[in-house]
Amino acid sequence: MNAKERVLAAISHRQPDCIPFSLGFGVNPPVRKQLALLLGLQDEHAVEQYLNSKSDLVWVAPPYIGPSERNIKNADGSETDIWGVSRRAVSYGEGSYDEICHYPLAEIEDVSELDDYLFPDPDWFDYAALPEIIRQTQEECPRAVVLGNANIFESSWYMRGLENMMVDLLVDPELADAILERVTNFFYEFMKRCLEAAKGGIDIIFTADDIGQQNGLLMSLDTWREHIKPHHQRINELVHSYHAKVMYHTDGAVMEAVGELIDMGIDVLEALQFDARGMDPCVLKKQYGDRLCFHGGISVQSTLPFGTPEEMTKEVEQRIAVLGENGGYILAPSHAIQAGTPPENVLAFFRAAGRPLK
């Protein structure tokens, strides 16, 4: 099998020739620097390209052609995205994370104020460029093509602020629903235009919304069912109408929501944070493995940063044995490989995955 066939077999619950592999959210810069030295590569960019070449998935996106005040780096060093949300790099020592420094809808008090805000427009992207972008990704080896990212709840609270959004869901649901609907309308039209332009070239649409934390859900299932689930169902129905698959990302302890996520229409559950309370690979596979493919599951909280190469190898083998039985698993980290991860563990991970580095 080639890489694309391998991934599509796994999603269809057929046993591939070997377990498909994905780098997921990638490797953070401090680890890439160490790998550059260890592997004798020129710089972080060369490492990133080299690691991505090992993945059976490849990401694409249409070029941005929208207004210059969006999707831009500002004079103060912050960056503003298409939603008008600004982020600034905050150091954690070896590297930095981009943290939100401006929530553009934080101060609104009434639904009518949303009419005055510039939400993203699907016209801000060059969809005609997608076929050539996809073609170039397939030149060396056909790989499964992924396009994202429909994160409806997250995009909403990025604009409103998480605390405000959580309060809105309880005391001002009309405002919360109005924001969620506008976000969904954008993603629906954006995905539709991408899928139409790609003419079957997109295999997976990546969607997301973190609905879990380390010890449980962020909100009650009833609240999620009423205010968030219907929007994802709408997107998922669109994706399936174009014969593509839905990969859905959520971190955290979400075991009690998995059945609902399946009902929502997802095909692949990502990221499998087994360090979170109640998350069990054996239970997941037994209860849901006939209806779900799984992506992720290699711990970036414990084994990768704090384990030995031998423990790393053992975890990969265990995940493949449990989640990969009869297909239905794409091996990947549970999130980005974080600063402080020994490069030797990264090498052991790739080697156990059957994708040895130099």
Short mmCIF file of C-alpha atoms in Angstrom, two decimals:
data_model
loop_
_atom_site.label_atom_id
_atom_site.label_comp_id
_atom_site.label_asym_id
_atom_site.label_seq_id
_atom_site.Cartn_x
_atom_site.Cartn_y
_atom_site.Cartn_z
CA MET A 1 0.00 0.00 0.00
CA ASN A 2 1.04 3.58 -0.48
CA ALA A 3 0.50 6.11 2.30
CA LYS A 4 -2.93 7.26 1.10
CA GLU A 5 -4.22 3.71 0.71
CA ARG A 6 -2.89 2.83 4.16
CA VAL A 7 -4.75 5.70 5.86
CA LEU A 8 -8.00 5.15 3.98
CA ALA A 9 -7.89 1.43 4.80
CA ALA A 10 -7.50 2.20 8.49
CA ILE A 11 -10.39 4.69 8.48
CA SER A 12 -12.55 2.09 6.70
CA HIS A 13 -11.68 -0.50 9.38
CA ARG A 14 -9.64 -2.66 7.04
CA GLN A 15 -6.24 -3.96 8.08
CA PRO A 16 -3.51 -1.99 6.24
CA ASP A 17 -0.14 -3.48 5.35
CA CYS A 18 1.29 -1.58 8.35
CA ILE A 19 -0.01 0.94 10.86
CA PRO A 20 -0.38 4.40 9.28
CA PHE A 21 1.72 7.10 10.90
CA SER A 22 1.08 10.80 11.48
CA LEU A 23 3.11 13.50 13.18
CA GLY A 24 -0.10 15.09 14.45
CA PHE A 25 0.56 18.60 15.75
CA GLY A 26 4.28 18.27 15.06
CA VAL A 27 7.39 18.90 17.09
CA ASN A 28 7.97 22.14 18.98
CA PRO A 29 11.04 24.29 18.09
CA PRO A 30 13.29 23.42 21.09
CA VAL A 31 13.08 19.72 20.22
CA ARG A 32 13.66 20.44 16.54
CA LYS A 33 16.86 22.27 17.46
CA GLN A 34 18.14 19.24 19.35
CA LEU A 35 17.15 16.93 16.52
CA ALA A 36 18.99 19.11 14.02
CA LEU A 37 22.21 18.53 15.97
CA LEU A 38 21.56 14.83 16.48
CA LEU A 39 20.59 14.16 12.87
CA GLY A 40 23.15 16.45 11.28
CA LEU A 41 20.52 18.59 9.58
CA GLN A 42 20.99 22.26 8.82
CA ASP A 43 18.28 23.88 10.95
CA GLU A 44 14.80 23.57 12.47
CA HIS A 45 13.13 24.02 9.09
CA ALA A 46 15.11 21.14 7.60
CA VAL A 47 14.14 18.97 10.58
CA GLU A 48 10.47 19.86 10.17
CA GLN A 49 10.53 18.95 6.48
CA TYR A 50 12.35 15.71 7.19
CA LEU A 51 9.96 14.63 9.96
CA ASN A 52 6.88 15.56 7.92
CA SER A 53 8.16 13.39 5.07
CA LYS A 54 7.66 10.38 7.34
CA SER A 55 3.93 11.07 7.77
CA ASP A 56 1.19 9.33 5.81
CA LEU A 57 -0.92 12.51 6.06
CA VAL A 58 -0.30 15.85 4.39
CA TRP A 59 -2.04 19.14 5.15
CA VAL A 60 -3.25 21.65 2.55
CA ALA A 61 -5.02 25.02 2.65
CA PRO A 62 -6.13 27.62 0.11
CA PRO A 63 -4.01 30.81 0.08
CA TYR A 64 -5.35 33.81 1.98
CA ILE A 65 -6.25 36.80 -0.22
CA GLY A 66 -8.38 38.75 2.24
CA PRO A 67 -8.01 42.21 3.79
CA SER A 68 -4.58 43.26 5.01
CA GLU A 69 -5.76 44.07 8.55
CA ARG A 70 -6.44 40.37 9.11
CA ASN A 71 -4.01 37.43 9.04
CA ILE A 72 -1.13 39.82 9.69
CA LYS A 73 1.83 40.38 11.97
CA ASN A 74 1.46 43.68 13.83
CA ALA A 75 4.07 46.32 14.61
CA ASP A 76 4.04 45.39 18.32
CA GLY A 77 5.00 41.80 17.53
CA SER A 78 1.54 40.35 17.99
CA GLU A 79 -0.32 38.58 15.19
CA THR A 80 -3.97 39.00 14.24
CA ASP A 81 -5.82 36.09 12.64
CA ILE A 82 -8.80 36.04 10.27
CA TRP A 83 -11.22 36.33 13.22
CA GLY A 84 -9.61 39.52 14.52
CA VAL A 85 -8.08 37.68 17.48
CA SER A 86 -4.56 38.84 18.37
CA ARG A 87 -1.87 36.67 19.95
CA ARG A 88 1.55 37.43 21.34
CA ALA A 89 4.45 35.06 21.94
CA VAL A 90 4.89 34.31 25.65
CA SER A 91 8.17 32.68 26.63
CA TYR A 92 8.35 29.48 28.64
CA GLY A 93 12.15 29.51 28.66
CA GLU A 94 13.34 27.39 25.77
CA GLY A 95 10.58 28.55 23.46
CA SER A 96 7.24 30.34 23.43
CA TYR A 97 3.53 29.83 22.98
CA ASP A 98 1.24 32.27 21.21
CA GLU A 99 -1.26 33.47 23.83
CA ILE A 100 -4.35 35.57 23.11
CA CYS A 101 -3.83 39.22 24.02
CA HIS A 102 -6.97 40.67 22.40
CA TYR A 103 -10.48 39.18 22.43
CA PRO A 104 -12.37 41.38 19.95
CA LEU A 105 -15.87 40.45 21.19
CA ALA A 106 -15.07 40.56 24.90
CA GLU A 107 -17.01 43.76 25.58
CA ILE A 108 -20.21 43.21 23.58
CA GLU A 109 -23.44 43.01 25.55
CA ASP A 110 -26.12 42.46 22.93
CA VAL A 111 -26.63 40.27 19.87
CA SER A 112 -27.25 43.34 17.71
CA GLU A 113 -23.62 44.41 18.19
CA LEU A 114 -22.47 41.37 16.19
CA ASP A 115 -23.83 43.00 13.03
CA ASP A 116 -21.14 45.67 13.33
CA TYR A 117 -18.27 43.19 13.60
CA LEU A 118 -16.25 41.99 10.60
CA PHE A 119 -16.49 38.20 10.65
CA PRO A 120 -14.34 36.27 8.14
CA ASP A 121 -15.70 36.02 4.62
CA PRO A 122 -15.26 32.84 2.54
CA ASP A 123 -14.27 35.13 -0.35
CA TRP A 124 -10.98 35.81 1.46
CA PHE A 125 -9.39 32.62 0.05
CA ASP A 126 -8.12 31.47 -3.35
CA TYR A 127 -9.82 28.11 -3.80
CA ALA A 128 -8.73 27.81 -7.43
CA ALA A 129 -5.18 27.23 -6.22
CA LEU A 130 -6.11 24.08 -4.28
CA PRO A 131 -5.89 21.48 -7.10
CA GLU A 132 -2.29 22.42 -7.88
CA ILE A 133 -1.37 22.54 -4.20
CA ILE A 134 -2.80 19.04 -3.76
CA ARG A 135 -1.11 17.75 -6.91
CA GLN A 136 2.28 18.85 -5.63
CA THR A 137 1.78 16.95 -2.37
CA GLN A 138 1.29 13.72 -4.31
CA GLU A 139 4.32 13.89 -6.59
CA GLU A 140 6.73 11.76 -4.57
CA CYS A 141 4.21 9.48 -2.88
CA PRO A 142 0.41 9.64 -2.66
CA ARG A 143 -0.57 10.64 0.87
CA ALA A 144 -3.91 11.24 2.53
CA VAL A 145 -4.84 14.90 2.11
CA VAL A 146 -6.15 16.76 5.17
CA LEU A 147 -7.74 20.22 5.24
CA GLY A 148 -8.86 22.04 8.36
CA ASN A 149 -9.76 23.48 10.73
CA ALA A 150 -13.43 23.78 11.70
CA ASN A 151 -13.14 24.52 15.43
CA ILE A 152 -16.51 26.11 16.05
CA PHE A 153 -16.67 26.52 19.83
CA GLU A 154 -12.98 27.41 20.08
CA SER A 155 -13.13 30.06 17.36
CA SER A 156 -16.14 31.55 19.14
CA TRP A 157 -14.50 31.79 22.54
CA TYR A 158 -11.22 32.99 21.04
CA MET A 159 -13.20 36.09 20.04
CA ARG A 160 -15.38 36.33 23.12
CA GLY A 161 -13.07 34.98 25.84
CA LEU A 162 -13.50 31.55 27.43
CA GLU A 163 -14.99 32.79 30.70
CA ASN A 164 -17.43 35.08 28.90
CA MET A 165 -18.46 32.30 26.52
CA MET A 166 -19.04 29.78 29.28
CA VAL A 167 -21.16 32.30 31.20
CA ASP A 168 -23.06 33.19 28.01
CA LEU A 169 -24.02 29.54 27.49
CA LEU A 170 -25.76 29.64 30.87
CA VAL A 171 -27.14 33.17 31.26
CA ASP A 172 -27.20 34.63 27.73
CA PRO A 173 -27.54 31.66 25.37
CA GLU A 174 -29.01 33.87 22.63
CA LEU A 175 -25.67 35.69 22.35
CA ALA A 176 -23.63 32.47 22.53
CA ASP A 177 -25.78 30.83 19.86
CA ALA A 178 -25.53 33.87 17.59
CA ILE A 179 -21.73 33.79 17.70
CA LEU A 180 -21.62 30.01 17.17
CA GLU A 181 -23.98 30.28 14.21
CA ARG A 182 -21.91 32.96 12.50
CA VAL A 183 -18.74 30.92 12.99
CA THR A 184 -20.44 27.79 11.63
CA ASN A 185 -21.77 29.67 8.60
CA PHE A 186 -18.24 30.69 7.70
CA PHE A 187 -16.78 27.20 8.15
CA TYR A 188 -19.64 25.61 6.20
CA GLU A 189 -19.13 27.80 3.14
CA PHE A 190 -15.31 27.66 3.42
CA MET A 191 -15.31 23.85 3.55
CA LYS A 192 -17.87 23.60 0.76
CA ARG A 193 -15.78 25.75 -1.56
CA CYS A 194 -12.61 23.82 -0.68
CA LEU A 195 -14.27 20.46 -1.32
CA GLU A 196 -15.76 21.64 -4.60
CA ALA A 197 -12.48 23.11 -5.83
CA ALA A 198 -10.50 20.00 -4.85
CA LYS A 199 -12.76 17.74 -6.94
CA GLY A 200 -12.29 14.71 -4.71
CA GLY A 201 -8.68 15.48 -3.84
CA ILE A 202 -9.37 16.05 -0.13
CA ASP A 203 -9.60 12.85 1.91
CA ILE A 204 -10.11 14.22 5.44
CA ILE A 205 -11.59 17.39 6.88
CA PHE A 206 -10.07 18.18 10.27
CA THR A 207 -12.53 19.57 12.80
CA ALA A 208 -11.97 20.35 16.44
CA ASP A 209 -13.25 21.67 19.73
CA ASP A 210 -11.59 20.87 23.02
CA ILE A 211 -14.52 19.81 25.20
CA GLY A 212 -12.47 18.04 27.86
CA GLN A 213 -9.85 18.86 30.47
CA GLN A 214 -7.64 16.60 32.55
CA ASN A 215 -10.43 15.35 34.82
CA GLY A 216 -13.65 15.62 32.84
CA LEU A 217 -15.73 17.64 30.39
CA LEU A 218 -15.62 21.43 30.19
CA MET A 219 -19.41 21.60 30.29
CA SER A 220 -22.37 19.30 30.80
CA LEU A 221 -23.35 17.02 27.95
CA ASP A 222 -26.78 18.65 27.93
CA THR A 223 -25.23 22.08 27.33
CA TRP A 224 -22.97 20.67 24.63
CA ARG A 225 -25.86 18.84 22.93
CA GLU A 226 -28.02 21.95 22.81
CA HIS A 227 -25.53 24.59 21.76
CA ILE A 228 -22.53 22.99 20.02
CA LYS A 229 -23.33 19.53 18.67
CA PRO A 230 -25.85 20.68 16.00
CA HIS A 231 -23.28 22.98 14.41
CA HIS A 232 -20.75 20.17 14.03
CA GLN A 233 -23.45 17.88 12.68
CA ARG A 234 -24.14 20.40 9.95
CA ILE A 235 -20.46 20.54 8.95
CA ASN A 236 -20.08 16.76 9.12
CA GLU A 237 -23.08 16.15 6.89
CA LEU A 238 -21.56 18.51 4.33
CA VAL A 239 -18.20 16.72 4.44
CA HIS A 240 -19.79 13.31 3.98
CA SER A 241 -21.84 14.57 1.03
CA TYR A 242 -18.49 15.08 -0.75
CA HIS A 243 -17.36 11.56 0.27
CA ALA A 244 -14.62 12.85 2.57
CA LYS A 245 -14.02 11.76 6.16
CA VAL A 246 -14.24 13.80 9.37
CA MET A 247 -11.37 13.79 11.86
CA TYR A 248 -12.35 15.45 15.14
CA HIS A 249 -9.85 16.68 17.73
CA THR A 250 -10.46 17.08 21.42
CA ASP A 251 -8.04 16.87 24.29
CA GLY A 252 -8.91 15.71 27.76
CA ALA A 253 -11.12 13.23 29.58
CA VAL A 254 -13.95 12.78 27.07
CA MET A 255 -14.88 9.11 27.45
CA GLU A 256 -18.48 9.93 28.40
CA ALA A 257 -18.90 11.99 25.22
CA VAL A 258 -17.51 9.51 22.67
CA GLY A 259 -20.88 7.97 21.83
CA GLU A 260 -22.29 11.45 21.25
CA LEU A 261 -19.35 12.35 19.01
CA ILE A 262 -20.06 9.29 16.88
CA ASP A 263 -23.71 10.32 16.66
CA MET A 264 -22.49 13.78 15.63
CA GLY A 265 -20.96 12.16 12.55
CA ILE A 266 -17.21 11.90 13.10
CA ASP A 267 -15.10 9.15 11.51
CA VAL A 268 -11.80 9.62 13.35
CA LEU A 269 -11.28 10.62 16.99
CA GLU A 270 -8.09 12.56 17.64
CA ALA A 271 -5.91 13.07 20.00
CA LEU A 272 -6.49 10.30 22.60
CA GLN A 273 -5.06 11.82 25.77
CA PHE A 274 -4.71 8.64 27.79
CA ASP A 275 -3.09 10.54 30.68
CA ALA A 276 -6.48 12.15 31.34
CA ARG A 277 -8.87 10.59 33.84
CA GLY A 278 -10.81 7.59 32.59
CA MET A 279 -9.29 7.52 29.11
CA ASP A 280 -8.57 3.86 28.38
CA PRO A 281 -7.42 2.53 24.98
CA CYS A 282 -8.80 -0.97 25.63
CA VAL A 283 -12.25 0.35 26.55
CA LEU A 284 -12.29 2.76 23.59
CA LYS A 285 -11.42 0.02 21.12
CA LYS A 286 -13.86 -2.51 22.59
CA GLN A 287 -16.82 -0.15 22.83
CA TYR A 288 -16.33 2.06 19.79
CA GLY A 289 -13.70 0.45 17.54
CA ASP A 290 -16.29 -0.84 15.07
CA ARG A 291 -17.56 2.72 14.47
CA LEU A 292 -14.51 4.91 15.01
CA CYS A 293 -10.97 5.16 13.74
CA PHE A 294 -8.47 6.51 16.27
CA HIS A 295 -5.59 8.95 15.73
CA GLY A 296 -2.95 9.79 18.35
CA GLY A 297 -2.49 8.15 21.72
CA ILE A 298 1.29 8.38 22.23
CA SER A 299 1.70 10.42 25.38
CA VAL A 300 3.30 13.86 25.14
CA GLN A 301 2.63 14.31 28.86
CA SER A 302 4.52 11.35 30.27
CA THR A 303 6.22 8.81 28.00
CA LEU A 304 7.74 11.06 25.35
CA PRO A 305 9.13 13.69 27.78
CA PHE A 306 9.87 11.53 30.81
CA GLY A 307 10.11 7.91 29.70
CA THR A 308 13.10 5.93 28.47
CA PRO A 309 13.55 4.86 24.83
CA GLU A 310 12.58 1.35 25.94
CA GLU A 311 9.37 2.63 27.55
CA MET A 312 8.70 4.64 24.42
CA THR A 313 8.97 1.55 22.26
CA LYS A 314 6.74 -0.43 24.59
CA GLU A 315 3.98 2.19 24.52
CA VAL A 316 3.98 2.31 20.71
CA GLU A 317 3.78 -1.48 20.54
CA GLN A 318 0.90 -1.53 23.04
CA ARG A 319 -1.08 1.12 21.17
CA ILE A 320 -0.67 -0.73 17.88
CA ALA A 321 -1.65 -4.05 19.43
CA VAL A 322 -4.83 -2.64 21.00
CA LEU A 323 -6.02 0.17 18.76
CA GLY A 324 -4.65 -1.21 15.50
CA GLU A 325 -6.34 -4.61 15.65
CA ASN A 326 -8.35 -5.13 12.45
CA GLY A 327 -7.54 -1.60 11.30
CA GLY A 328 -8.95 1.61 12.69
CA TYR A 329 -5.81 3.29 14.03
CA ILE A 330 -3.40 6.00 12.86
CA LEU A 331 -0.37 6.12 15.14
CA ALA A 332 0.51 9.65 16.28
CA PRO A 333 1.49 11.73 19.33
CA SER A 334 -1.38 12.89 21.52
CA HIS A 335 -0.43 16.50 20.69
CA ALA A 336 2.69 18.47 19.75
CA ILE A 337 5.93 16.94 21.03
CA GLN A 338 6.88 19.43 23.70
CA ALA A 339 10.07 21.16 24.82
CA GLY A 340 12.01 19.01 27.26
CA THR A 341 11.41 15.82 25.29
CA PRO A 342 14.74 13.97 24.89
CA PRO A 343 15.57 13.64 21.19
CA GLU A 344 16.48 10.00 21.87
CA ASN A 345 12.83 9.37 22.74
CA VAL A 346 11.75 10.96 19.47
CA LEU A 347 14.12 8.64 17.63
CA ALA A 348 12.73 5.65 19.55
CA PHE A 349 9.16 6.73 18.72
CA PHE A 350 9.85 6.94 15.00
CA ARG A 351 11.79 3.68 15.02
CA ALA A 352 8.97 1.82 16.82
CA ALA A 353 6.50 3.32 14.36
CA GLY A 354 8.46 1.79 11.49
CA ARG A 355 9.68 5.20 10.30
CA PRO A 356 13.30 5.25 11.52
CA LEU A 357 15.22 8.51 11.33
CA LYS A 358 18.90 8.71 10.43
#
